PDB file of N, CA and C in Angstrom:
ATOM      1  N   GLU N  32      -4.098 -13.277  21.886  1.00  0.00           N
ATOM      2  CA  GLU N  32      -4.701 -11.961  21.777  1.00  0.00           C
ATOM      3  C   GLU N  32      -5.590 -11.936  20.528  1.00  0.00           C
ATOM      4  N   ALA N  33      -6.787 -11.411  20.659  1.00  0.00           N
ATOM      5  CA  ALA N  33      -7.735 -11.357  19.548  1.00  0.00           C
ATOM      6  C   ALA N  33      -7.260 -10.378  18.483  1.00  0.00           C
ATOM      7  N   PRO N  34      -7.570 -10.655  17.205  1.00  0.00           N
ATOM      8  CA  PRO N  34      -7.143  -9.757  16.121  1.00  0.00           C
ATOM      9  C   PRO N  34      -7.603  -8.319  16.319  1.00  0.00           C
ATOM     10  N   VAL N  35      -8.805  -8.103  16.851  1.00  0.00           N
ATOM     11  CA  VAL N  35      -9.295  -6.739  17.046  1.00  0.00           C
ATOM     12  C   VAL N  35      -8.423  -5.995  18.044  1.00  0.00           C
ATOM     13  N   GLN N  36      -8.012  -6.652  19.103  1.00  0.00           N
ATOM     14  CA  GLN N  36      -7.153  -6.008  20.091  1.00  0.00           C
ATOM     15  C   GLN N  36      -5.797  -5.648  19.484  1.00  0.00           C
ATOM     16  N   ARG N  37      -5.240  -6.545  18.653  1.00  0.00           N
ATOM     17  CA  ARG N  37      -3.962  -6.238  17.992  1.00  0.00           C
ATOM     18  C   ARG N  37      -4.127  -5.038  17.069  1.00  0.00           C
ATOM     19  N   TRP N  38      -5.216  -4.986  16.333  1.00  0.00           N
ATOM     20  CA  TRP N  38      -5.479  -3.882  15.412  1.00  0.00           C
ATOM     21  C   TRP N  38      -5.582  -2.573  16.186  1.00  0.00           C
ATOM     22  N   GLN N  39      -6.299  -2.586  17.301  1.00  0.00           N
ATOM     23  CA  GLN N  39      -6.453  -1.375  18.114  1.00  0.00           C
ATOM     24  C   GLN N  39      -5.112  -0.913  18.683  1.00  0.00           C
ATOM     25  N   LYS N  40      -4.279  -1.864  19.126  1.00  0.00           N
ATOM     26  CA  LYS N  40      -2.960  -1.507  19.647  1.00  0.00           C
ATOM     27  C   LYS N  40      -2.090  -0.904  18.545  1.00  0.00           C
ATOM     28  N   ALA N  41      -2.114  -1.494  17.359  1.00  0.00           N
ATOM     29  CA  ALA N  41      -1.318  -0.977  16.244  1.00  0.00           C
ATOM     30  C   ALA N  41      -1.785   0.413  15.842  1.00  0.00           C
ATOM     31  N   PHE N  42      -3.091   0.633  15.850  1.00  0.00           N
ATOM     32  CA  PHE N  42      -3.633   1.942  15.468  1.00  0.00           C
ATOM     33  C   PHE N  42      -3.211   3.023  16.458  1.00  0.00           C
ATOM     34  N   GLY N  43      -3.092   2.671  17.740  1.00  0.00           N
ATOM     35  CA  GLY N  43      -2.707   3.634  18.763  1.00  0.00           C
ATOM     36  C   GLY N  43      -1.205   3.788  18.945  1.00  0.00           C
ATOM     37  N   ALA N  44      -0.415   2.952  18.287  1.00  0.00           N
ATOM     38  CA  ALA N  44       1.041   2.988  18.466  1.00  0.00           C
ATOM     39  C   ALA N  44       1.685   4.134  17.690  1.00  0.00           C
ATOM     40  N   ASP N  45       2.797   4.612  18.187  1.00  0.00           N
ATOM     41  CA  ASP N  45       3.579   5.644  17.492  1.00  0.00           C
ATOM     42  C   ASP N  45       4.530   5.045  16.473  1.00  0.00           C
ATOM     43  N   LEU N  46       4.858   3.764  16.644  1.00  0.00           N
ATOM     44  CA  LEU N  46       5.868   3.116  15.812  1.00  0.00           C
ATOM     45  C   LEU N  46       5.493   1.644  15.625  1.00  0.00           C
ATOM     46  N   GLY N  47       5.598   1.174  14.378  1.00  0.00           N
ATOM     47  CA  GLY N  47       5.393  -0.240  14.079  1.00  0.00           C
ATOM     48  C   GLY N  47       6.694  -0.845  13.597  1.00  0.00           C
ATOM     49  N   VAL N  48       7.098  -1.965  14.176  1.00  0.00           N
ATOM     50  CA  VAL N  48       8.335  -2.637  13.788  1.00  0.00           C
ATOM     51  C   VAL N  48       7.963  -4.014  13.246  1.00  0.00           C
ATOM     52  N   THR N  49       8.435  -4.318  12.039  1.00  0.00           N
ATOM     53  CA  THR N  49       8.139  -5.613  11.429  1.00  0.00           C
ATOM     54  C   THR N  49       9.388  -6.191  10.782  1.00  0.00           C
ATOM     55  N   SER N  50       9.302  -7.471  10.502  1.00  0.00           N
ATOM     56  CA  SER N  50      10.275  -8.090   9.609  1.00  0.00           C
ATOM     57  C   SER N  50       9.684  -7.966   8.207  1.00  0.00           C
ATOM     58  N   VAL N  51      10.422  -8.389   7.215  1.00  0.00           N
ATOM     59  CA  VAL N  51       9.906  -8.439   5.848  1.00  0.00           C
ATOM     60  C   VAL N  51      10.250  -9.805   5.275  1.00  0.00           C
ATOM     61  N   ASP N  52       9.548 -10.185   4.222  1.00  0.00           N
ATOM     62  CA  ASP N  52       9.894 -11.437   3.555  1.00  0.00           C
ATOM     63  C   ASP N  52      11.091 -11.211   2.641  1.00  0.00           C
ATOM     64  N   TRP N  53      11.056 -10.091   1.893  1.00  0.00           N
ATOM     65  CA  TRP N  53      12.161  -9.735   1.011  1.00  0.00           C
ATOM     66  C   TRP N  53      12.250  -8.221   0.887  1.00  0.00           C
ATOM     67  N   ALA N  54      13.424  -7.752   0.501  1.00  0.00           N
ATOM     68  CA  ALA N  54      13.647  -6.346   0.162  1.00  0.00           C
ATOM     69  C   ALA N  54      14.125  -6.329  -1.283  1.00  0.00           C
ATOM     70  N   VAL N  55      13.512  -5.492  -2.107  1.00  0.00           N
ATOM     71  CA  VAL N  55      13.795  -5.458  -3.543  1.00  0.00           C
ATOM     72  C   VAL N  55      14.778  -4.328  -3.837  1.00  0.00           C
ATOM     73  N   ALA N  56      15.980  -4.683  -4.278  1.00  0.00           N
ATOM     74  CA  ALA N  56      17.048  -3.711  -4.509  1.00  0.00           C
ATOM     75  C   ALA N  56      16.689  -2.708  -5.607  1.00  0.00           C
ATOM     76  N   GLU N  57      16.104  -3.166  -6.701  1.00  0.00           N
ATOM     77  CA  GLU N  57      15.815  -2.309  -7.852  1.00  0.00           C
ATOM     78  C   GLU N  57      14.906  -1.127  -7.502  1.00  0.00           C
ATOM     79  N   THR N  58      13.890  -1.371  -6.669  1.00  0.00           N
ATOM     80  CA  THR N  58      12.893  -0.333  -6.371  1.00  0.00           C
ATOM     81  C   THR N  58      12.956   0.178  -4.940  1.00  0.00           C
ATOM     82  N   GLY N  59      13.714  -0.499  -4.082  1.00  0.00           N
ATOM     83  CA  GLY N  59      13.730  -0.133  -2.673  1.00  0.00           C
ATOM     84  C   GLY N  59      12.463  -0.576  -1.955  1.00  0.00           C
ATOM     85  N   SER N  60      11.724  -1.495  -2.555  1.00  0.00           N
ATOM     86  CA  SER N  60      10.457  -1.962  -1.982  1.00  0.00           C
ATOM     87  C   SER N  60      10.691  -3.027  -0.918  1.00  0.00           C
ATOM     88  N   LEU N  61       9.793  -3.049   0.045  1.00  0.00           N
ATOM     89  CA  LEU N  61       9.777  -4.073   1.076  1.00  0.00           C
ATOM     90  C   LEU N  61       8.571  -4.962   0.809  1.00  0.00           C
ATOM     91  N   VAL N  62       8.767  -6.267   0.838  1.00  0.00           N
ATOM     92  CA  VAL N  62       7.691  -7.214   0.573  1.00  0.00           C
ATOM     93  C   VAL N  62       7.285  -7.854   1.895  1.00  0.00           C
ATOM     94  N   VAL N  63       6.024  -7.642   2.283  1.00  0.00           N
ATOM     95  CA  VAL N  63       5.503  -8.191   3.531  1.00  0.00           C
ATOM     96  C   VAL N  63       4.324  -9.092   3.189  1.00  0.00           C
ATOM     97  N   CYS N  64       4.441 -10.376   3.498  1.00  0.00           N
ATOM     98  CA  CYS N  64       3.379 -11.351   3.238  1.00  0.00           C
ATOM     99  C   CYS N  64       2.594 -11.598   4.517  1.00  0.00           C
ATOM    100  N   SER N  65       1.266 -11.578   4.398  1.00  0.00           N
ATOM    101  CA  SER N  65       0.408 -11.883   5.542  1.00  0.00           C
ATOM    102  C   SER N  65       0.158 -13.379   5.608  1.00  0.00           C
ATOM    103  N   ARG N  66       0.238 -13.881   6.818  1.00  0.00           N
ATOM    104  CA  ARG N  66      -0.027 -15.292   7.087  1.00  0.00           C
ATOM    105  C   ARG N  66      -0.753 -15.362   8.424  1.00  0.00           C
ATOM    106  N   PRO N  67      -1.307 -16.507   8.782  1.00  0.00           N
ATOM    107  CA  PRO N  67      -1.942 -16.601  10.103  1.00  0.00           C
ATOM    108  C   PRO N  67      -0.975 -16.186  11.208  1.00  0.00           C
ATOM    109  N   GLY N  68      -1.420 -15.287  12.055  1.00  0.00           N
ATOM    110  CA  GLY N  68      -0.579 -14.798  13.142  1.00  0.00           C
ATOM    111  C   GLY N  68       0.432 -13.752  12.735  1.00  0.00           C
ATOM    112  N   GLN N  69       0.454 -13.390  11.456  1.00  0.00           N
ATOM    113  CA  GLN N  69       1.403 -12.394  10.938  1.00  0.00           C
ATOM    114  C   GLN N  69       0.611 -11.421  10.055  1.00  0.00           C
ATOM    115  N   GLY N  70      -0.061 -10.495  10.707  1.00  0.00           N
ATOM    116  CA  GLY N  70      -0.910  -9.550   9.996  1.00  0.00           C
ATOM    117  C   GLY N  70      -0.159  -8.357   9.444  1.00  0.00           C
ATOM    118  N   ARG N  71      -0.907  -7.399   8.925  1.00  0.00           N
ATOM    119  CA  ARG N  71      -0.329  -6.219   8.289  1.00  0.00           C
ATOM    120  C   ARG N  71      -0.417  -4.969   9.147  1.00  0.00           C
ATOM    121  N   SER N  72      -1.141  -5.011  10.249  1.00  0.00           N
ATOM    122  CA  SER N  72      -1.441  -3.817  11.034  1.00  0.00           C
ATOM    123  C   SER N  72      -0.211  -3.015  11.439  1.00  0.00           C
ATOM    124  N   CYS N  73       0.827  -3.693  11.905  1.00  0.00           N
ATOM    125  CA  CYS N  73       2.018  -2.976  12.397  1.00  0.00           C
ATOM    126  C   CYS N  73       2.762  -2.242  11.297  1.00  0.00           C
ATOM    127  N   SER N  74       2.601  -2.668  10.050  1.00  0.00           N
ATOM    128  CA  SER N  74       3.285  -1.972   8.953  1.00  0.00           C
ATOM    129  C   SER N  74       2.414  -0.898   8.320  1.00  0.00           C
ATOM    130  N   LEU N  75       1.116  -0.899   8.602  1.00  0.00           N
ATOM    131  CA  LEU N  75       0.205   0.026   7.930  1.00  0.00           C
ATOM    132  C   LEU N  75      -0.423   1.088   8.823  1.00  0.00           C
ATOM    133  N   LEU N  76      -0.617   0.825  10.101  1.00  0.00           N
ATOM    134  CA  LEU N  76      -1.388   1.742  10.939  1.00  0.00           C
ATOM    135  C   LEU N  76      -0.576   2.799  11.690  1.00  0.00           C
ATOM    136  N   PRO N  77       0.543   2.467  12.328  1.00  0.00           N
ATOM    137  CA  PRO N  77       1.291   3.519  13.037  1.00  0.00           C
ATOM    138  C   PRO N  77       1.867   4.552  12.057  1.00  0.00           C
ATOM    139  N   PRO N  78       2.125   5.762  12.522  1.00  0.00           N
ATOM    140  CA  PRO N  78       2.660   6.806  11.635  1.00  0.00           C
ATOM    141  C   PRO N  78       4.101   6.564  11.171  1.00  0.00           C
ATOM    142  N   VAL N  79       4.832   5.689  11.874  1.00  0.00           N
ATOM    143  CA  VAL N  79       6.207   5.361  11.489  1.00  0.00           C
ATOM    144  C   VAL N  79       6.329   3.839  11.429  1.00  0.00           C
ATOM    145  N   HIS N  80       6.912   3.342  10.325  1.00  0.00           N
ATOM    146  CA  HIS N  80       7.135   1.901  10.157  1.00  0.00           C
ATOM    147  C   HIS N  80       8.633   1.655  10.039  1.00  0.00           C
ATOM    148  N   VAL N  81       9.143   0.757  10.863  1.00  0.00           N
ATOM    149  CA  VAL N  81      10.538   0.336  10.791  1.00  0.00           C
ATOM    150  C   VAL N  81      10.546  -1.134  10.389  1.00  0.00           C
ATOM    151  N   ALA N  82      11.184  -1.429   9.270  1.00  0.00           N
ATOM    152  CA  ALA N  82      11.279  -2.801   8.767  1.00  0.00           C
ATOM    153  C   ALA N  82      12.709  -3.286   8.947  1.00  0.00           C
ATOM    154  N   ILE N  83      12.843  -4.522   9.421  1.00  0.00           N
ATOM    155  CA  ILE N  83      14.151  -5.102   9.692  1.00  0.00           C
ATOM    156  C   ILE N  83      14.331  -6.340   8.823  1.00  0.00           C
ATOM    157  N   PHE N  84      15.501  -6.451   8.195  1.00  0.00           N
ATOM    158  CA  PHE N  84      15.783  -7.643   7.397  1.00  0.00           C
ATOM    159  C   PHE N  84      17.276  -7.918   7.353  1.00  0.00           C
ATOM    160  N   GLU N  85      17.616  -9.127   6.898  1.00  0.00           N
ATOM    161  CA  GLU N  85      19.009  -9.555   6.772  1.00  0.00           C
ATOM    162  C   GLU N  85      19.448  -9.432   5.312  1.00  0.00           C
ATOM    163  N   PRO N  86      20.736  -9.318   5.050  1.00  0.00           N
ATOM    164  CA  PRO N  86      21.217  -9.223   3.665  1.00  0.00           C
ATOM    165  C   PRO N  86      20.735 -10.375   2.775  1.00  0.00           C
ATOM    166  N   SER N  87      20.537 -11.565   3.354  1.00  0.00           N
ATOM    167  CA  SER N  87      20.079 -12.715   2.561  1.00  0.00           C
ATOM    168  C   SER N  87      18.663 -12.522   2.021  1.00  0.00           C
ATOM    169  N   GLN N  88      17.913 -11.575   2.570  1.00  0.00           N
ATOM    170  CA  GLN N  88      16.556 -11.304   2.120  1.00  0.00           C
ATOM    171  C   GLN N  88      16.504 -10.278   0.983  1.00  0.00           C
ATOM    172  N   LEU N  89      17.640  -9.729   0.625  1.00  0.00           N
ATOM    173  CA  LEU N  89      17.705  -8.741  -0.458  1.00  0.00           C
ATOM    174  C   LEU N  89      17.698  -9.464  -1.799  1.00  0.00           C
ATOM    175  N   ILE N  90      16.747  -9.106  -2.657  1.00  0.00           N
ATOM    176  CA  ILE N  90      16.634  -9.724  -3.982  1.00  0.00           C
ATOM    177  C   ILE N  90      16.739  -8.631  -5.044  1.00  0.00           C
ATOM    178  N   PRO N  91      17.183  -8.978  -6.259  1.00  0.00           N
ATOM    179  CA  PRO N  91      17.450  -7.963  -7.280  1.00  0.00           C
ATOM    180  C   PRO N  91      16.243  -7.146  -7.749  1.00  0.00           C
ATOM    181  N   ASP N  92      15.122  -7.821  -8.121  1.00  0.00           N
ATOM    182  CA  ASP N  92      13.994  -7.067  -8.688  1.00  0.00           C
ATOM    183  C   ASP N  92      12.661  -7.742  -8.375  1.00  0.00           C
ATOM    184  N   LEU N  93      11.571  -7.130  -8.817  1.00  0.00           N
ATOM    185  CA  LEU N  93      10.232  -7.640  -8.519  1.00  0.00           C
ATOM    186  C   LEU N  93       9.964  -9.010  -9.125  1.00  0.00           C
ATOM    187  N   PHE N  94      10.600  -9.322 -10.249  1.00  0.00           N
ATOM    188  CA  PHE N  94      10.419 -10.644 -10.846  1.00  0.00           C
ATOM    189  C   PHE N  94      10.841 -11.741  -9.873  1.00  0.00           C
ATOM    190  N   ASP N  95      11.849 -11.449  -9.056  1.00  0.00           N
ATOM    191  CA  ASP N  95      12.330 -12.422  -8.086  1.00  0.00           C
ATOM    192  C   ASP N  95      11.306 -12.692  -6.983  1.00  0.00           C
ATOM    193  N   VAL N  96      10.452 -11.712  -6.700  1.00  0.00           N
ATOM    194  CA  VAL N  96       9.400 -11.925  -5.696  1.00  0.00           C
ATOM    195  C   VAL N  96       8.498 -13.067  -6.144  1.00  0.00           C
ATOM    196  N   PHE N  97       8.056 -13.018  -7.388  1.00  0.00           N
ATOM    197  CA  PHE N  97       7.136 -14.035  -7.887  1.00  0.00           C
ATOM    198  C   PHE N  97       7.815 -15.397  -8.014  1.00  0.00           C
ATOM    199  N   GLU N  98       9.092 -15.377  -8.332  1.00  0.00           N
ATOM    200  CA  GLU N  98       9.849 -16.632  -8.368  1.00  0.00           C
ATOM    201  C   GLU N  98       9.937 -17.236  -6.968  1.00  0.00           C
ATOM    202  N   LYS N  99      10.171 -16.396  -5.965  1.00  0.00           N
ATOM    203  CA  LYS N  99      10.264 -16.877  -4.581  1.00  0.00           C
ATOM    204  C   LYS N  99       8.916 -17.399  -4.078  1.00  0.00           C
ATOM    205  N   LEU N 100       7.819 -16.777  -4.523  1.00  0.00           N
ATOM    206  CA  LEU N 100       6.490 -17.223  -4.093  1.00  0.00           C
ATOM    207  C   LEU N 100       6.154 -18.602  -4.645  1.00  0.00           C
ATOM    208  N   GLY N 101       6.698 -18.917  -5.805  1.00  0.00           N
ATOM    209  CA  GLY N 101       6.499 -20.236  -6.388  1.00  0.00           C
ATOM    210  C   GLY N 101       5.210 -20.355  -7.181  1.00  0.00           C
ATOM    211  N   PRO N 102       5.072 -21.448  -7.929  1.00  0.00           N
ATOM    212  CA  PRO N 102       3.925 -21.632  -8.805  1.00  0.00           C
ATOM    213  C   PRO N 102       2.669 -22.170  -8.116  1.00  0.00           C
ATOM    214  N   GLU N 103       2.797 -22.650  -6.906  1.00  0.00           N
ATOM    215  CA  GLU N 103       1.657 -23.267  -6.221  1.00  0.00           C
ATOM    216  C   GLU N 103       0.719 -22.211  -5.643  1.00  0.00           C
ATOM    217  N   ARG N 104      -0.461 -22.086  -6.199  1.00  0.00           N
ATOM    218  CA  ARG N 104      -1.422 -21.096  -5.713  1.00  0.00           C
ATOM    219  C   ARG N 104      -1.891 -21.403  -4.295  1.00  0.00           C
ATOM    220  N   ASP N 105      -1.887 -22.682  -3.904  1.00  0.00           N
ATOM    221  CA  ASP N 105      -2.325 -23.061  -2.560  1.00  0.00           C
ATOM    222  C   ASP N 105      -1.389 -22.509  -1.486  1.00  0.00           C
ATOM    223  N   ALA N 106      -0.135 -22.294  -1.844  1.00  0.00           N
ATOM    224  CA  ALA N 106       0.859 -21.859  -0.866  1.00  0.00           C
ATOM    225  C   ALA N 106       0.984 -20.338  -0.772  1.00  0.00           C
ATOM    226  N   LEU N 107       0.252 -19.603  -1.607  1.00  0.00           N
ATOM    227  CA  LEU N 107       0.362 -18.144  -1.589  1.00  0.00           C
ATOM    228  C   LEU N 107      -0.179 -17.576  -0.282  1.00  0.00           C
ATOM    229  N   PRO N 108       0.453 -16.509   0.219  1.00  0.00           N
ATOM    230  CA  PRO N 108      -0.069 -15.864   1.422  1.00  0.00           C
ATOM    231  C   PRO N 108      -1.413 -15.198   1.120  1.00  0.00           C
ATOM    232  N   THR N 109      -2.163 -14.877   2.164  1.00  0.00           N
ATOM    233  CA  THR N 109      -3.468 -14.243   1.975  1.00  0.00           C
ATOM    234  C   THR N 109      -3.351 -12.835   1.410  1.00  0.00           C
ATOM    235  N   ASN N 110      -2.212 -12.190   1.644  1.00  0.00           N
ATOM    236  CA  ASN N 110      -2.000 -10.833   1.161  1.00  0.00           C
ATOM    237  C   ASN N 110      -0.510 -10.605   1.002  1.00  0.00           C
ATOM    238  N   ILE N 111      -0.130  -9.872  -0.051  1.00  0.00           N
ATOM    239  CA  ILE N 111       1.262  -9.482  -0.264  1.00  0.00           C
ATOM    240  C   ILE N 111       1.285  -7.971  -0.386  1.00  0.00           C
ATOM    241  N   THR N 112       1.995  -7.310   0.511  1.00  0.00           N
ATOM    242  CA  THR N 112       2.082  -5.852   0.494  1.00  0.00           C
ATOM    243  C   THR N 112       3.468  -5.441   0.014  1.00  0.00           C
ATOM    244  N   LEU N 113       3.503  -4.566  -0.992  1.00  0.00           N
ATOM    245  CA  LEU N 113       4.760  -3.988  -1.472  1.00  0.00           C
ATOM    246  C   LEU N 113       4.827  -2.562  -0.926  1.00  0.00           C
ATOM    247  N   ILE N 114       5.808  -2.306  -0.094  1.00  0.00           N
ATOM    248  CA  ILE N 114       5.959  -0.998   0.538  1.00  0.00           C
ATOM    249  C   ILE N 114       7.153  -0.303  -0.104  1.00  0.00           C
ATOM    250  N   THR N 115       6.880   0.813  -0.749  1.00  0.00           N
ATOM    251  CA  THR N 115       7.945   1.567  -1.412  1.00  0.00           C
ATOM    252  C   THR N 115       7.890   3.012  -0.933  1.00  0.00           C
ATOM    253  N   GLY N 116       8.126   3.191   0.343  1.00  0.00           N
ATOM    254  CA  GLY N 116       8.141   4.525   0.908  1.00  0.00           C
ATOM    255  C   GLY N 116       6.858   4.865   1.629  1.00  0.00           C
ATOM    256  N   PRO N 117       6.773   6.088   2.141  1.00  0.00           N
ATOM    257  CA  PRO N 117       5.601   6.502   2.909  1.00  0.00           C
ATOM    258  C   PRO N 117       4.360   6.597   2.033  1.00  0.00           C
ATOM    259  N   SER N 118       3.222   6.482   2.681  1.00  0.00           N
ATOM    260  CA  SER N 118       1.936   6.632   2.008  1.00  0.00           C
ATOM    261  C   SER N 118       1.821   8.045   1.424  1.00  0.00           C
ATOM    262  N   LYS N 119       1.338   8.123   0.195  1.00  0.00           N
ATOM    263  CA  LYS N 119       1.133   9.433  -0.444  1.00  0.00           C
ATOM    264  C   LYS N 119      -0.169   9.399  -1.229  1.00  0.00           C
ATOM    265  N   THR N 120      -0.849  10.530  -1.263  1.00  0.00           N
ATOM    266  CA  THR N 120      -2.064  10.646  -2.057  1.00  0.00           C
ATOM    267  C   THR N 120      -2.157  12.050  -2.643  1.00  0.00           C
ATOM    268  N   GLY N 121      -2.777  12.149  -3.797  1.00  0.00           N
ATOM    269  CA  GLY N 121      -3.042  13.446  -4.424  1.00  0.00           C
ATOM    270  C   GLY N 121      -4.532  13.672  -4.552  1.00  0.00           C
ATOM    271  N   ASP N 122      -5.327  12.889  -3.804  1.00  0.00           N
ATOM    272  CA  ASP N 122      -6.784  12.957  -3.910  1.00  0.00           C
ATOM    273  C   ASP N 122      -7.390  14.175  -3.224  1.00  0.00           C
ATOM    274  N   ILE N 123      -6.710  14.730  -2.252  1.00  0.00           N
ATOM    275  CA  ILE N 123      -7.270  15.823  -1.468  1.00  0.00           C
ATOM    276  C   ILE N 123      -6.950  17.138  -2.156  1.00  0.00           C
ATOM    277  N   GLN N 124      -7.914  17.694  -2.863  1.00  0.00           N
ATOM    278  CA  GLN N 124      -7.775  18.952  -3.604  1.00  0.00           C
ATOM    279  C   GLN N 124      -6.561  18.943  -4.518  1.00  0.00           C
ATOM    280  N   LEU N 125      -6.228  17.775  -5.062  1.00  0.00           N
ATOM    281  CA  LEU N 125      -5.114  17.600  -5.996  1.00  0.00           C
ATOM    282  C   LEU N 125      -3.777  18.054  -5.412  1.00  0.00           C
ATOM    283  N   LYS N 126      -3.666  18.030  -4.109  1.00  0.00           N
ATOM    284  CA  LYS N 126      -2.419  18.390  -3.424  1.00  0.00           C
ATOM    285  C   LYS N 126      -1.783  17.126  -2.869  1.00  0.00           C
ATOM    286  N   LEU N 127      -0.494  16.910  -3.150  1.00  0.00           N
ATOM    287  CA  LEU N 127       0.203  15.718  -2.664  1.00  0.00           C
ATOM    288  C   LEU N 127       0.344  15.789  -1.145  1.00  0.00           C
ATOM    289  N   THR N 128      -0.163  14.740  -0.483  1.00  0.00           N
ATOM    290  CA  THR N 128      -0.139  14.671   0.966  1.00  0.00           C
ATOM    291  C   THR N 128       0.490  13.347   1.380  1.00  0.00           C
ATOM    292  N   THR N 129       1.354  13.378   2.382  1.00  0.00           N
ATOM    293  CA  THR N 129       2.053  12.182   2.859  1.00  0.00           C
ATOM    294  C   THR N 129       1.437  11.684   4.158  1.00  0.00           C
ATOM    295  N   GLY N 130       1.320  10.364   4.276  1.00  0.00           N
ATOM    296  CA  GLY N 130       0.917   9.744   5.532  1.00  0.00           C
ATOM    297  C   GLY N 130      -0.571   9.690   5.795  1.00  0.00           C
ATOM    298  N   VAL N 131      -1.413   9.860   4.786  1.00  0.00           N
ATOM    299  CA  VAL N 131      -2.859   9.839   4.999  1.00  0.00           C
ATOM    300  C   VAL N 131      -3.389   8.411   5.082  1.00  0.00           C
ATOM    301  N   HIS N 132      -2.948   7.538   4.201  1.00  0.00           N
ATOM    302  CA  HIS N 132      -3.464   6.174   4.120  1.00  0.00           C
ATOM    303  C   HIS N 132      -2.449   5.145   4.601  1.00  0.00           C
ATOM    304  N   GLY N 133      -1.569   5.533   5.466  1.00  0.00           N
ATOM    305  CA  GLY N 133      -0.534   4.640   5.980  1.00  0.00           C
ATOM    306  C   GLY N 133       0.558   5.469   6.627  1.00  0.00           C
ATOM    307  N   PRO N 134       1.681   4.843   6.955  1.00  0.00           N
ATOM    308  CA  PRO N 134       2.761   5.565   7.630  1.00  0.00           C
ATOM    309  C   PRO N 134       3.294   6.746   6.817  1.00  0.00           C
ATOM    310  N   GLY N 135       3.650   7.794   7.520  1.00  0.00           N
ATOM    311  CA  GLY N 135       4.275   8.957   6.907  1.00  0.00           C
ATOM    312  C   GLY N 135       5.787   8.791   6.783  1.00  0.00           C
ATOM    313  N   GLU N 136       6.321   7.839   7.539  1.00  0.00           N
ATOM    314  CA  GLU N 136       7.764   7.536   7.488  1.00  0.00           C
ATOM    315  C   GLU N 136       7.945   6.027   7.421  1.00  0.00           C
ATOM    316  N   VAL N 137       8.885   5.599   6.577  1.00  0.00           N
ATOM    317  CA  VAL N 137       9.250   4.187   6.481  1.00  0.00           C
ATOM    318  C   VAL N 137      10.773   4.103   6.554  1.00  0.00           C
ATOM    319  N   HIS N 138      11.267   3.267   7.442  1.00  0.00           N
ATOM    320  CA  HIS N 138      12.711   3.083   7.604  1.00  0.00           C
ATOM    321  C   HIS N 138      13.021   1.601   7.458  1.00  0.00           C
ATOM    322  N   ALA N 139      14.076   1.291   6.725  1.00  0.00           N
ATOM    323  CA  ALA N 139      14.514  -0.095   6.542  1.00  0.00           C
ATOM    324  C   ALA N 139      15.890  -0.278   7.163  1.00  0.00           C
ATOM    325  N   LEU N 140      16.003  -1.261   8.030  1.00  0.00           N
ATOM    326  CA  LEU N 140      17.272  -1.557   8.701  1.00  0.00           C
ATOM    327  C   LEU N 140      17.770  -2.931   8.275  1.00  0.00           C
ATOM    328  N   VAL N 141      19.005  -2.985   7.823  1.00  0.00           N
ATOM    329  CA  VAL N 141      19.613  -4.248   7.411  1.00  0.00           C
ATOM    330  C   VAL N 141      20.552  -4.688   8.538  1.00  0.00           C
ATOM    331  N   PHE N 142      20.322  -5.894   9.043  1.00  0.00           N
ATOM    332  CA  PHE N 142      21.182  -6.454  10.083  1.00  0.00           C
ATOM    333  C   PHE N 142      21.909  -7.668   9.563  1.00  0.00           C
ATOM    334  N   GLY N 143      23.191  -7.741   9.814  1.00  0.00           N
ATOM    335  CA  GLY N 143      23.882  -8.962   9.438  1.00  0.00           C
ATOM    336  C   GLY N 143      25.233  -8.768   8.889  1.00  0.00           C
TER     337      GLY N 143
END
């Protein structure tokens, strides 16, 4: 399936379900790395994002993310997204608005 078709499907979906690379206990952040065939659309475009991970993917803090990525710049993913709750902005008439630049709801499910 072409990337444009996947993007269009994700934009029209009511719910995006993804795995994560890691979940950060300290901040409640979800770390999603983009790689070939593993884009960001499903976590960013639908109004609701459900992330699924195993207990082994839970790491203590953000410093551990960089340790897990390793020192080799050649091996870094093309993009690393840190998701810490629903999208929020205060740009529109200085009023806090949820879900404008991404999902309005984010749910994390731990299996295992």
